[in-house]
mmCIF file of C-alpha atoms and ligand atoms in Angstrom:
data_model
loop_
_atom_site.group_PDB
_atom_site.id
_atom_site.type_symbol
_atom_site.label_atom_id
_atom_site.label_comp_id
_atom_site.label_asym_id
_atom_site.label_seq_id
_atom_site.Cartn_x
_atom_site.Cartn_y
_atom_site.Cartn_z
ATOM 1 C CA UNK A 1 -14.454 13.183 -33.155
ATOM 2 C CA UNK A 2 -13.324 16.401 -34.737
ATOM 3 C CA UNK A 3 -12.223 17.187 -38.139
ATOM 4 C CA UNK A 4 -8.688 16.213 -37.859
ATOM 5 C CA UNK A 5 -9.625 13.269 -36.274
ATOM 6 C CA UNK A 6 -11.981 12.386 -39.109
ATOM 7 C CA UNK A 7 -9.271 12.832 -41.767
ATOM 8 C CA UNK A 8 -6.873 10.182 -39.963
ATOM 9 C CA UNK A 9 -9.646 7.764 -39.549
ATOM 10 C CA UNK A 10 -9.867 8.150 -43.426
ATOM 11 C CA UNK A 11 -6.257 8.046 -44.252
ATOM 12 C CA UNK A 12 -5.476 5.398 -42.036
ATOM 13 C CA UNK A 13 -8.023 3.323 -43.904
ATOM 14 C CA UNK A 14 -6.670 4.119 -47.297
ATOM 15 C CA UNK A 15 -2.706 3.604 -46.819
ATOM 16 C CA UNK A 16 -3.710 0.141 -44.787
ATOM 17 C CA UNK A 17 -1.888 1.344 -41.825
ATOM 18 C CA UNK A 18 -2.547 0.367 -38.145
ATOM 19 C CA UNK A 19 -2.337 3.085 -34.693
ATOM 20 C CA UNK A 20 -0.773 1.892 -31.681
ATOM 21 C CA UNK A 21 -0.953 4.101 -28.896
ATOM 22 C CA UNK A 22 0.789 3.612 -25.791
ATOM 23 C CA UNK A 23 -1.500 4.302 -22.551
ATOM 24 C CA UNK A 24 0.680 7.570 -22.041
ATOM 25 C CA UNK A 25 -0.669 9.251 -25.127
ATOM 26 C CA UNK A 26 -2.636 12.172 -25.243
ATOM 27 C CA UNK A 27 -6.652 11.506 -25.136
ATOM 28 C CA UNK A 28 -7.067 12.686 -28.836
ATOM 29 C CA UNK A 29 -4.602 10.100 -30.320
ATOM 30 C CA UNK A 30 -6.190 7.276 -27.681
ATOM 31 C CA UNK A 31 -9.579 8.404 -29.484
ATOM 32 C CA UNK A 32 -8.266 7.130 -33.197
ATOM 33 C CA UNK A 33 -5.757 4.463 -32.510
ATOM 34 C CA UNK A 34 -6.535 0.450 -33.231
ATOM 35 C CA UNK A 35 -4.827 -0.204 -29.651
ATOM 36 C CA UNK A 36 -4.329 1.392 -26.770
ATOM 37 C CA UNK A 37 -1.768 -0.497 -24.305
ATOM 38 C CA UNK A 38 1.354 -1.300 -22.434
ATOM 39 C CA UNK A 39 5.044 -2.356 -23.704
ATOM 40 C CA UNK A 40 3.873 -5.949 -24.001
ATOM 41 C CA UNK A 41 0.491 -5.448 -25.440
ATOM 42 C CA UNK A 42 1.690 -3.277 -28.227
ATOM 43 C CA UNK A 43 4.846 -5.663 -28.794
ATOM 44 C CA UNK A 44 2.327 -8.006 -29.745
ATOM 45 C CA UNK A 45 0.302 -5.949 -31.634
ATOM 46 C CA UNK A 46 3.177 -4.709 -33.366
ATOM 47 C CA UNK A 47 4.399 -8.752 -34.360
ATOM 48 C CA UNK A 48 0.675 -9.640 -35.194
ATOM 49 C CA UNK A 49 -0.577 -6.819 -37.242
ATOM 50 C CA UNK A 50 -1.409 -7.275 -40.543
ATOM 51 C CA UNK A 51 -1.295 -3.496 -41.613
ATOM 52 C CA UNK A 52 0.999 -2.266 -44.587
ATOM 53 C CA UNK A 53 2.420 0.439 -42.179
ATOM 54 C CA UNK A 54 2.645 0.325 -38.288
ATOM 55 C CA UNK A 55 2.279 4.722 -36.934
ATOM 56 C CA UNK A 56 3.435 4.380 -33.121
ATOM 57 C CA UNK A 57 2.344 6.634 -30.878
ATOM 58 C CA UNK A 58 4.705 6.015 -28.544
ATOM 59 C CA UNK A 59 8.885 6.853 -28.122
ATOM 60 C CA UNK A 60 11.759 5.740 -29.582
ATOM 61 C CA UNK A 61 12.368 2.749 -28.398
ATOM 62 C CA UNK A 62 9.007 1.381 -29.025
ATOM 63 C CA UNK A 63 8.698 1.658 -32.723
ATOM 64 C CA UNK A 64 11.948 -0.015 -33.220
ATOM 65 C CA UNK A 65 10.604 -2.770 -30.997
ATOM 66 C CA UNK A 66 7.986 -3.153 -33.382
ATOM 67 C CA UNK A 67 10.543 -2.695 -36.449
ATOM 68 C CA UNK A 68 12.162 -5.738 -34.604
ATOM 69 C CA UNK A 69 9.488 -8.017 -34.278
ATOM 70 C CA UNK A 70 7.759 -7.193 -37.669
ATOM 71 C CA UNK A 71 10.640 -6.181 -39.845
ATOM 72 C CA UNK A 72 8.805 -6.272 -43.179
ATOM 73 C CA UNK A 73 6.308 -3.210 -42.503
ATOM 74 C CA UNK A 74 7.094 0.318 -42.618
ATOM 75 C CA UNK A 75 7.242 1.576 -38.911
ATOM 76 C CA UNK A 76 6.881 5.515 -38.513
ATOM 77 C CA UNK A 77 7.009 7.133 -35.535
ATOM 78 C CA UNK A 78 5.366 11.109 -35.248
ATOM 79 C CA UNK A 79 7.951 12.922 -33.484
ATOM 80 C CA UNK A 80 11.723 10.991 -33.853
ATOM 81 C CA UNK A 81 12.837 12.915 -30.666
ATOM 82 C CA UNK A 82 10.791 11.365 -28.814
ATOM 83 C CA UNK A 83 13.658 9.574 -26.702
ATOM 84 C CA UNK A 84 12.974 8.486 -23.139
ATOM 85 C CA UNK A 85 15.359 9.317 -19.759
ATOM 86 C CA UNK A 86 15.154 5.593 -18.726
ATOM 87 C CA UNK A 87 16.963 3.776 -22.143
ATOM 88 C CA UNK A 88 19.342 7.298 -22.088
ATOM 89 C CA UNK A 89 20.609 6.345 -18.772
ATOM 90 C CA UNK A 90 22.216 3.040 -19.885
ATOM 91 C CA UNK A 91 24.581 3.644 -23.111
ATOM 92 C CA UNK A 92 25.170 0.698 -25.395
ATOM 93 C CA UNK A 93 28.841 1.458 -24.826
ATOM 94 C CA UNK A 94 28.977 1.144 -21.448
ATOM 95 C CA UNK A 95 27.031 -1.680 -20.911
ATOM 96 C CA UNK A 96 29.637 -3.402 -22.980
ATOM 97 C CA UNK A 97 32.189 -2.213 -21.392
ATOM 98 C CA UNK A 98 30.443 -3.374 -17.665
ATOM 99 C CA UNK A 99 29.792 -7.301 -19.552
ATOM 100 C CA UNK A 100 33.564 -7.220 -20.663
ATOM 101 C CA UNK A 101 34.798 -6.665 -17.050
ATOM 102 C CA UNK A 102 32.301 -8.857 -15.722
ATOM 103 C CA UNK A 103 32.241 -12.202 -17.975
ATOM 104 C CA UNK A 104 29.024 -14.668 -18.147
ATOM 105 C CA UNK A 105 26.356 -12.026 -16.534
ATOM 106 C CA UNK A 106 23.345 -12.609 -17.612
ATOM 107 C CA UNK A 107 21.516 -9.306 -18.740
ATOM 108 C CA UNK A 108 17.763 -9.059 -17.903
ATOM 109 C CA UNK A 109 16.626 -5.837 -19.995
ATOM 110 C CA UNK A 110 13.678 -3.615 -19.370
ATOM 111 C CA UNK A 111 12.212 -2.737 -22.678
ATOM 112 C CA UNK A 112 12.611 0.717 -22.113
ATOM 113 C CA UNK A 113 16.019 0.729 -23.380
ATOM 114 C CA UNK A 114 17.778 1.164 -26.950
ATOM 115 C CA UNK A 115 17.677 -1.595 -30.026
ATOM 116 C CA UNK A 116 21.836 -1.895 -29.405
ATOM 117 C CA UNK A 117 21.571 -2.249 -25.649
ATOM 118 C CA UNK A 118 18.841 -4.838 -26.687
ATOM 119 C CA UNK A 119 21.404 -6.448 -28.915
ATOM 120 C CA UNK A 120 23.793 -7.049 -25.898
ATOM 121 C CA UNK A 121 20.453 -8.640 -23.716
ATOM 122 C CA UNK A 122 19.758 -12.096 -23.187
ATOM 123 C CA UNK A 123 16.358 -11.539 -22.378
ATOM 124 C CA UNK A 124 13.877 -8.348 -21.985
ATOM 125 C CA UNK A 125 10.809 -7.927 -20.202
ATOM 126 C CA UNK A 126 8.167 -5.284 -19.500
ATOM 127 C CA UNK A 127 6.243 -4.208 -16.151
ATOM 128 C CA UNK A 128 3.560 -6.505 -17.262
ATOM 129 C CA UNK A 129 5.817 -9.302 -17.310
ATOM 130 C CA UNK A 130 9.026 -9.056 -15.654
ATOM 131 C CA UNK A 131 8.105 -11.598 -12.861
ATOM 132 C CA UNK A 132 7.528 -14.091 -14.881
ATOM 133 C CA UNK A 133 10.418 -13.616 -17.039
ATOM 134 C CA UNK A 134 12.662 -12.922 -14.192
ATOM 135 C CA UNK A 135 11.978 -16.770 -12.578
ATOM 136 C CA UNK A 136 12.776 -18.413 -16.193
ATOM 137 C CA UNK A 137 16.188 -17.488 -16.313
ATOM 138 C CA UNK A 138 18.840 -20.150 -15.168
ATOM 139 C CA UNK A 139 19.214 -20.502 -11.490
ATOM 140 C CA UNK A 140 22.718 -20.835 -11.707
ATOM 141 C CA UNK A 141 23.394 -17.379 -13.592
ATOM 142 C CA UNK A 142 24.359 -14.522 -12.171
ATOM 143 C CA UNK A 143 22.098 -11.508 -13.495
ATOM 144 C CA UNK A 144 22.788 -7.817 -14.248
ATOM 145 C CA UNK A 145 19.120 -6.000 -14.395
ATOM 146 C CA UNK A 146 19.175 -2.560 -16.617
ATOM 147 C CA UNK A 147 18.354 -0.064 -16.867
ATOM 148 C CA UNK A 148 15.324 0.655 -14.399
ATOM 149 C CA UNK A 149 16.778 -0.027 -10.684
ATOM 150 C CA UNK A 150 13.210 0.691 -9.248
ATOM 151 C CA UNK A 151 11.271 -1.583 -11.414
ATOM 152 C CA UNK A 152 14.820 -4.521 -10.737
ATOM 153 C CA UNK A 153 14.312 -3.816 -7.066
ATOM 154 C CA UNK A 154 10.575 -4.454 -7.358
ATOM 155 C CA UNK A 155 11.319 -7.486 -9.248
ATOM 156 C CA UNK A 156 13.696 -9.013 -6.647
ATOM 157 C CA UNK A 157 11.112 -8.398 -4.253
ATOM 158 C CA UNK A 158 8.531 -10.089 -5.612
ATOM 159 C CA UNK A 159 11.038 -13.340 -7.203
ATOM 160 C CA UNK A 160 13.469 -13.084 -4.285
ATOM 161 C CA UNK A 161 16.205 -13.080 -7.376
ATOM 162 C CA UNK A 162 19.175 -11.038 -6.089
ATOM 163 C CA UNK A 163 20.615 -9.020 -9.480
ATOM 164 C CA UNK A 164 22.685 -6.356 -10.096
ATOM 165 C CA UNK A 165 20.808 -2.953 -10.784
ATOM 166 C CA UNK A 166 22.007 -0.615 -13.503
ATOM 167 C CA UNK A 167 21.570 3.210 -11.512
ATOM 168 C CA UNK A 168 18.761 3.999 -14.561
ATOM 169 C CA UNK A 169 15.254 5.454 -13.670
ATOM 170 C CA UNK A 170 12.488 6.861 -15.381
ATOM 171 C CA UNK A 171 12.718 11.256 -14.374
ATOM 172 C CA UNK A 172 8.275 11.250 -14.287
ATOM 173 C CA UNK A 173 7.949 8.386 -11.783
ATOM 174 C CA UNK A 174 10.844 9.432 -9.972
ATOM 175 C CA UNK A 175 8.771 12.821 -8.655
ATOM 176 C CA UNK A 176 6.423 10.715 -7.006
ATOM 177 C CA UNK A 177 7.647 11.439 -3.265
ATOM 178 C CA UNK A 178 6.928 10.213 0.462
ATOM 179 C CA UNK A 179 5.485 13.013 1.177
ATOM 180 C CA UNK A 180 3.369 14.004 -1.720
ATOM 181 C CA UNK A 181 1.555 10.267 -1.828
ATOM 182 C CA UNK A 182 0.989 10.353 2.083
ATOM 183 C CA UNK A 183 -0.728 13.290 1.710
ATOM 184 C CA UNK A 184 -2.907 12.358 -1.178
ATOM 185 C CA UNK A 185 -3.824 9.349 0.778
ATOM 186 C CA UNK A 186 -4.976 11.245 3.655
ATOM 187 C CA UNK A 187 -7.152 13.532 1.420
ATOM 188 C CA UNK A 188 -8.860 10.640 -0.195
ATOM 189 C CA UNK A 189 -8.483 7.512 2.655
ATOM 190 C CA UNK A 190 -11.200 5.791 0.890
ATOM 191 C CA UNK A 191 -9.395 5.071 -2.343
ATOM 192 C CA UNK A 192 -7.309 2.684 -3.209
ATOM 193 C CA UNK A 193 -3.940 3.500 -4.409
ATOM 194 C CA UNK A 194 -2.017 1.738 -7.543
ATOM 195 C CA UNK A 195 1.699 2.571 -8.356
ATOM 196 C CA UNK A 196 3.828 2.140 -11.624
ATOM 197 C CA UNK A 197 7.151 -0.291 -10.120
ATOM 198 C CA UNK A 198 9.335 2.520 -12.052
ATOM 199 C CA UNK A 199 7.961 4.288 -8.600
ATOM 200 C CA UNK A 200 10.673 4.833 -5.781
ATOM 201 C CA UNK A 201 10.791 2.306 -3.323
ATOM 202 C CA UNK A 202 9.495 4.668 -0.495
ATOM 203 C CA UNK A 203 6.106 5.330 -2.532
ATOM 204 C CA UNK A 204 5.798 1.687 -3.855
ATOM 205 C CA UNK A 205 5.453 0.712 0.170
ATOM 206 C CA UNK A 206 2.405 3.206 0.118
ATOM 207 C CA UNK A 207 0.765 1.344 -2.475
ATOM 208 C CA UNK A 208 -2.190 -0.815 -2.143
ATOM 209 C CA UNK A 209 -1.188 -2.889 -6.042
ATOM 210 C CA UNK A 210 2.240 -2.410 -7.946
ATOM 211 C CA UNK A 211 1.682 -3.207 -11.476
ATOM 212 C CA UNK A 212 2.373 -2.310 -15.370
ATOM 213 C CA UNK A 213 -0.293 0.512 -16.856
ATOM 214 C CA UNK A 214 -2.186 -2.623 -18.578
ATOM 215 C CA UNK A 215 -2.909 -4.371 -14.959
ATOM 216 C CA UNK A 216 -4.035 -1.448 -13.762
ATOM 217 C CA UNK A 217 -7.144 -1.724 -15.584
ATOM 218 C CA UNK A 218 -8.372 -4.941 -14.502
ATOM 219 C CA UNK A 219 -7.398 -4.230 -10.524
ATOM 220 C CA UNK A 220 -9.539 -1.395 -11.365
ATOM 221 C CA UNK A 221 -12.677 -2.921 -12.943
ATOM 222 C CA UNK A 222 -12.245 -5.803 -10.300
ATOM 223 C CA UNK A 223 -12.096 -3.727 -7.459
ATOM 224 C CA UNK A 224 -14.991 -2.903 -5.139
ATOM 225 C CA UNK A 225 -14.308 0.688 -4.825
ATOM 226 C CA UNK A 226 -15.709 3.330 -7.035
ATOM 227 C CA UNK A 227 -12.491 5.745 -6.340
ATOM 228 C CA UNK A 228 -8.241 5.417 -7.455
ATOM 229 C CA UNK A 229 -5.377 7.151 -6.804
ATOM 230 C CA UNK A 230 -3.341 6.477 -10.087
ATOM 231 C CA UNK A 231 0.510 7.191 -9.114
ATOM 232 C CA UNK A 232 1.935 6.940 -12.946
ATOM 233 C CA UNK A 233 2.150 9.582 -15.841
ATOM 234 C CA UNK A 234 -0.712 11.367 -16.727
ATOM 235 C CA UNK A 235 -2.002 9.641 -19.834
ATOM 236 C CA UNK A 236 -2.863 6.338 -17.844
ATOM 237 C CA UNK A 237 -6.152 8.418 -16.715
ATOM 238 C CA UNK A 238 -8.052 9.209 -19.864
ATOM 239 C CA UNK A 239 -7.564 5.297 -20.972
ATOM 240 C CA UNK A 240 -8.944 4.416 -17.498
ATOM 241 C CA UNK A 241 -11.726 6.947 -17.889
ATOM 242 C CA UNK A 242 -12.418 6.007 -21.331
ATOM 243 C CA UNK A 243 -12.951 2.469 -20.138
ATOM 244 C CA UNK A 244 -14.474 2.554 -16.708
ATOM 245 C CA UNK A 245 -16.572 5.390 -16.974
ATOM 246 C CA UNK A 246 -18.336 4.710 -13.276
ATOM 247 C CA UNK A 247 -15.339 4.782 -11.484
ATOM 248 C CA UNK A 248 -13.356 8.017 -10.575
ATOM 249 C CA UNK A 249 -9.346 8.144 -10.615
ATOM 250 C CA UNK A 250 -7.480 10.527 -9.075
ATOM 251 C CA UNK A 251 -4.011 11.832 -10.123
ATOM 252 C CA UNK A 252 -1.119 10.886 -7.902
ATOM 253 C CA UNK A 253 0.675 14.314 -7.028
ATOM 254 C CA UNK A 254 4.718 15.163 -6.729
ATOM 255 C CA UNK A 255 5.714 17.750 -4.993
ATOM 256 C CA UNK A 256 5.343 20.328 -7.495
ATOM 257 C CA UNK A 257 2.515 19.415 -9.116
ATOM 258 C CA UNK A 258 -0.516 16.751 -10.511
ATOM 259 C CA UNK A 259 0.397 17.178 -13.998
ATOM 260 C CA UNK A 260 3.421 14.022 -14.210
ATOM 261 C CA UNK A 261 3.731 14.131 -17.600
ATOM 262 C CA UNK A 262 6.308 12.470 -19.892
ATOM 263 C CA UNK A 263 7.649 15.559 -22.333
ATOM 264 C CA UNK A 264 9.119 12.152 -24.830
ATOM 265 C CA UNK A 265 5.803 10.974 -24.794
ATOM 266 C CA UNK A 266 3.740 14.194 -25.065
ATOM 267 C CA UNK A 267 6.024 14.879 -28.287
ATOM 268 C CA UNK A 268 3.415 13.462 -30.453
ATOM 269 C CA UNK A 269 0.522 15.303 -31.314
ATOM 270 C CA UNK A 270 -2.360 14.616 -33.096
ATOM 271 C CA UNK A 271 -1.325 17.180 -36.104
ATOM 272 C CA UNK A 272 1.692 15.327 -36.193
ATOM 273 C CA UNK A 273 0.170 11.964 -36.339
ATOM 274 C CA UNK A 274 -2.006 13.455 -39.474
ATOM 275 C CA UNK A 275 1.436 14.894 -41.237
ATOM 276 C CA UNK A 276 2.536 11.355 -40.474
ATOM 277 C CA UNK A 277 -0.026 9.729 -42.485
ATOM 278 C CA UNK A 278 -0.231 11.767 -45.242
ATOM 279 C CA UNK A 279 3.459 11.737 -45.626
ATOM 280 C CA UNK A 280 4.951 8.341 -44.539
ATOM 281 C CA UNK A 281 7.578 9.752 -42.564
ATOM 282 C CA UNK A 282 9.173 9.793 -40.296
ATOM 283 C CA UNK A 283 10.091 6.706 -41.284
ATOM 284 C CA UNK A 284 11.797 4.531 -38.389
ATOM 285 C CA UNK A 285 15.321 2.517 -40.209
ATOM 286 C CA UNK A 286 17.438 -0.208 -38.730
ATOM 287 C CA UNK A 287 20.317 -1.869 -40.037
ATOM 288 C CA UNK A 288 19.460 -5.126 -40.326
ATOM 289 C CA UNK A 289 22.515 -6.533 -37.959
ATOM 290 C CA UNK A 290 21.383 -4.680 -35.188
ATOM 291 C CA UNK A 291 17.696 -5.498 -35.604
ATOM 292 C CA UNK A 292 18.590 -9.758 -36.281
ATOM 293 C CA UNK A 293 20.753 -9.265 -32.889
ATOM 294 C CA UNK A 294 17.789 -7.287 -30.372
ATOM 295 C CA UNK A 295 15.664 -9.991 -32.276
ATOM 296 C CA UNK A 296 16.414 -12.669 -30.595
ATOM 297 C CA UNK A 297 16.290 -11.467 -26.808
ATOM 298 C CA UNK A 298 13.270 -10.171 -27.763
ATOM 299 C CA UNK A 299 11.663 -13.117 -29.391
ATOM 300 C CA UNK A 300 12.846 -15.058 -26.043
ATOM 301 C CA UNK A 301 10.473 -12.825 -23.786
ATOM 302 C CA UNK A 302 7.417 -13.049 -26.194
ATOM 303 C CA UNK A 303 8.141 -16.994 -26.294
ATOM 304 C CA UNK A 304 8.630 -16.869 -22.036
ATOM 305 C CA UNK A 305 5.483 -14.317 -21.700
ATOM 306 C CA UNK A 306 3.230 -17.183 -22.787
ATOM 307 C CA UNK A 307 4.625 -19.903 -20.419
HETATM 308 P P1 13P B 1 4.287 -0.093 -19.289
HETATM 309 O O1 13P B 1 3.779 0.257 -20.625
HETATM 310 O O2 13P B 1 5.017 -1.399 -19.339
HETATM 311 O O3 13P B 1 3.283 -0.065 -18.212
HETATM 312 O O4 13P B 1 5.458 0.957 -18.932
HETATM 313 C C1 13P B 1 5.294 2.278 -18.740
HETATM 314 C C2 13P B 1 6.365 3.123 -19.335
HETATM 315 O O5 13P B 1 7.058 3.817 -18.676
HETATM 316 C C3 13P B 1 6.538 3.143 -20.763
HETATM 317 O O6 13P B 1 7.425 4.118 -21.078
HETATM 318 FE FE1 SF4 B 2 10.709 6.875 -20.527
HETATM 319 FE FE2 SF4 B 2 9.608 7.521 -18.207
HETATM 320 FE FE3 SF4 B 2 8.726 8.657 -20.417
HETATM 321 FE FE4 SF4 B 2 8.233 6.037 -19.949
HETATM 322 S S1 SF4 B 2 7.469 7.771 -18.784
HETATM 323 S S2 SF4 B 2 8.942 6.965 -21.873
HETATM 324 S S3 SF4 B 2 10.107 5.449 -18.863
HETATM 325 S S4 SF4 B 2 10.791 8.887 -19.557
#
């Protein structure tokens, strides 16, 4: 641990305050956070926690997800720009406008996605647990999936569900190619190779597992093979070296490069995480209508995720 490090160990203690770090985080905030996870495993983290104040290391939409489910703590977030292309791609507005024109749809959220478009949901789920969700809902309903096409198309594959795909995708896992996953196979024919479902189509066929960043872990420890390819951003590979130390894992490439890194998610930095503590802010607000209404399509998934 270095200095720095040190000090938010210590002030973390003090101010009773809890880290969550999503597995995209850089290695030196994985090092000093309570939890390192997915969507759903820091939703429930987030609900659970005991902690005066809840510091996400995450984006946007992720501390208020936790400001949803746990509206009594004080939720700060490092960097508040930290946005995310996926939730931008499907405006509040104009999902509203798309349920107006199209009456008694039944709207199947992705996580990644803003608190309002959350308030218009009737149920969200997260790569971890978007199957499972996905075969609760009514037979007889008609659903509208948003905003991640890729991960709705995986989904339908794997439920046989037909839905409705909002055009949204995440811009990291979209770099992933044909091309540049064929070739990483043939250098390394040996390994293994696990894919985000926010992956295109065309690589997701190339993949020997599909699954959230959390399930990639245990395919990993429960696998035979000592070598990965990891096609997902960048962060997922010091959490898998941090906990499987004997095994190797090797980036996924795009075309231009090895490095797929989420700029929302690299936002936060560990000297920002210290100014954080020390000062309480950014603090992460909601008015309380709009939190009471993502609530309860929320609340519905957690509830559903344990079925
Ligand atoms: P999971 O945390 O559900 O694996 O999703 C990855 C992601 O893109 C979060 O932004
Ligand atoms: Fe959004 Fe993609 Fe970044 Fe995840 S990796 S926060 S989906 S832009």
């Amino acid at each position: 641990m270095n200095p720095l490090q040190q000090e938010i160990l210590e002030l973390k203690k003090r101010k009773n305050a809890v880290i969550l770090a999503h597995n995209y985080q850089v290695k030196e905030i994985q090092e000093v956070a309570d939890f390192v996870g997915d969507s759903l495993g820091l939703s429930y983290q987030a609900q659970s926690t005991q902690a005066d104040i809840i510091v996400f290391c995450g984006v946007h939409f992720m501390a208020e997800t936790a400001k949803i489910v746990n509206p009594a703590k004080k939720v700060l977030l490092p960097d508040m720009e930290a946005g995310c292309s996926l939730a931008d791609s499907c405006p509040a507005s104009e999902l509203a406008a798309y349920k107006a024109r199209h009456p008694g749809v039944y709207v199947v959220a992705y996580i990644n996605c803003s608190a309002e478009v959350k308030a218009l949901s009737d149920v969200i789920v997260t790569s971890g647990n978007a199957e499972k969700i996905v075969r609760q809902v009514p037979a007889d309903r008609e659903i509208l999936f948003v905003p991640d096409q890729n991960l709705g198309e995986w989904v339908t594959q794997l439920t046989g569900r037909p839905m409705r795909m909002w055009q949204g995708n995440c811009y990291v896992h979209i770099e992933f190619t044909h091309e540049s996953i064929i070739k990483i196979r043939q250098e390394h024919p040996e390994a293994p190779l696990v894919a985000h479902p926010e992956c295109t189509r065309a690589v997701r066929l190339l993949a020997d597992e599909v699954c959230s960043t959390e399930k990639m872990i245990g395919y990993c420890r429960d696998h035979a093979s000592k070598a990965f390819i990891i096609v997902t951003e960048a962060g997922m590979l010091h959490r898998l070296r941090r906990e499987l130390p004997d095994k190797t894992f090797i980036a996924g490439p795009t075309d231009r490069c090895a490095c797929a890194e989420c700029k929302y998610m690299k936002m936060n930095t560990l000297e920002k995480l210290h100014e954080t503590l020390l000062s309480e802010g950014p603090e992460l607000i909601m008015e309380s209508e709009l939190r009471e209404k993502a609530r309860i399509p929320l609340q519905r998934m957690l509830e559903w995720s344990r079925n």
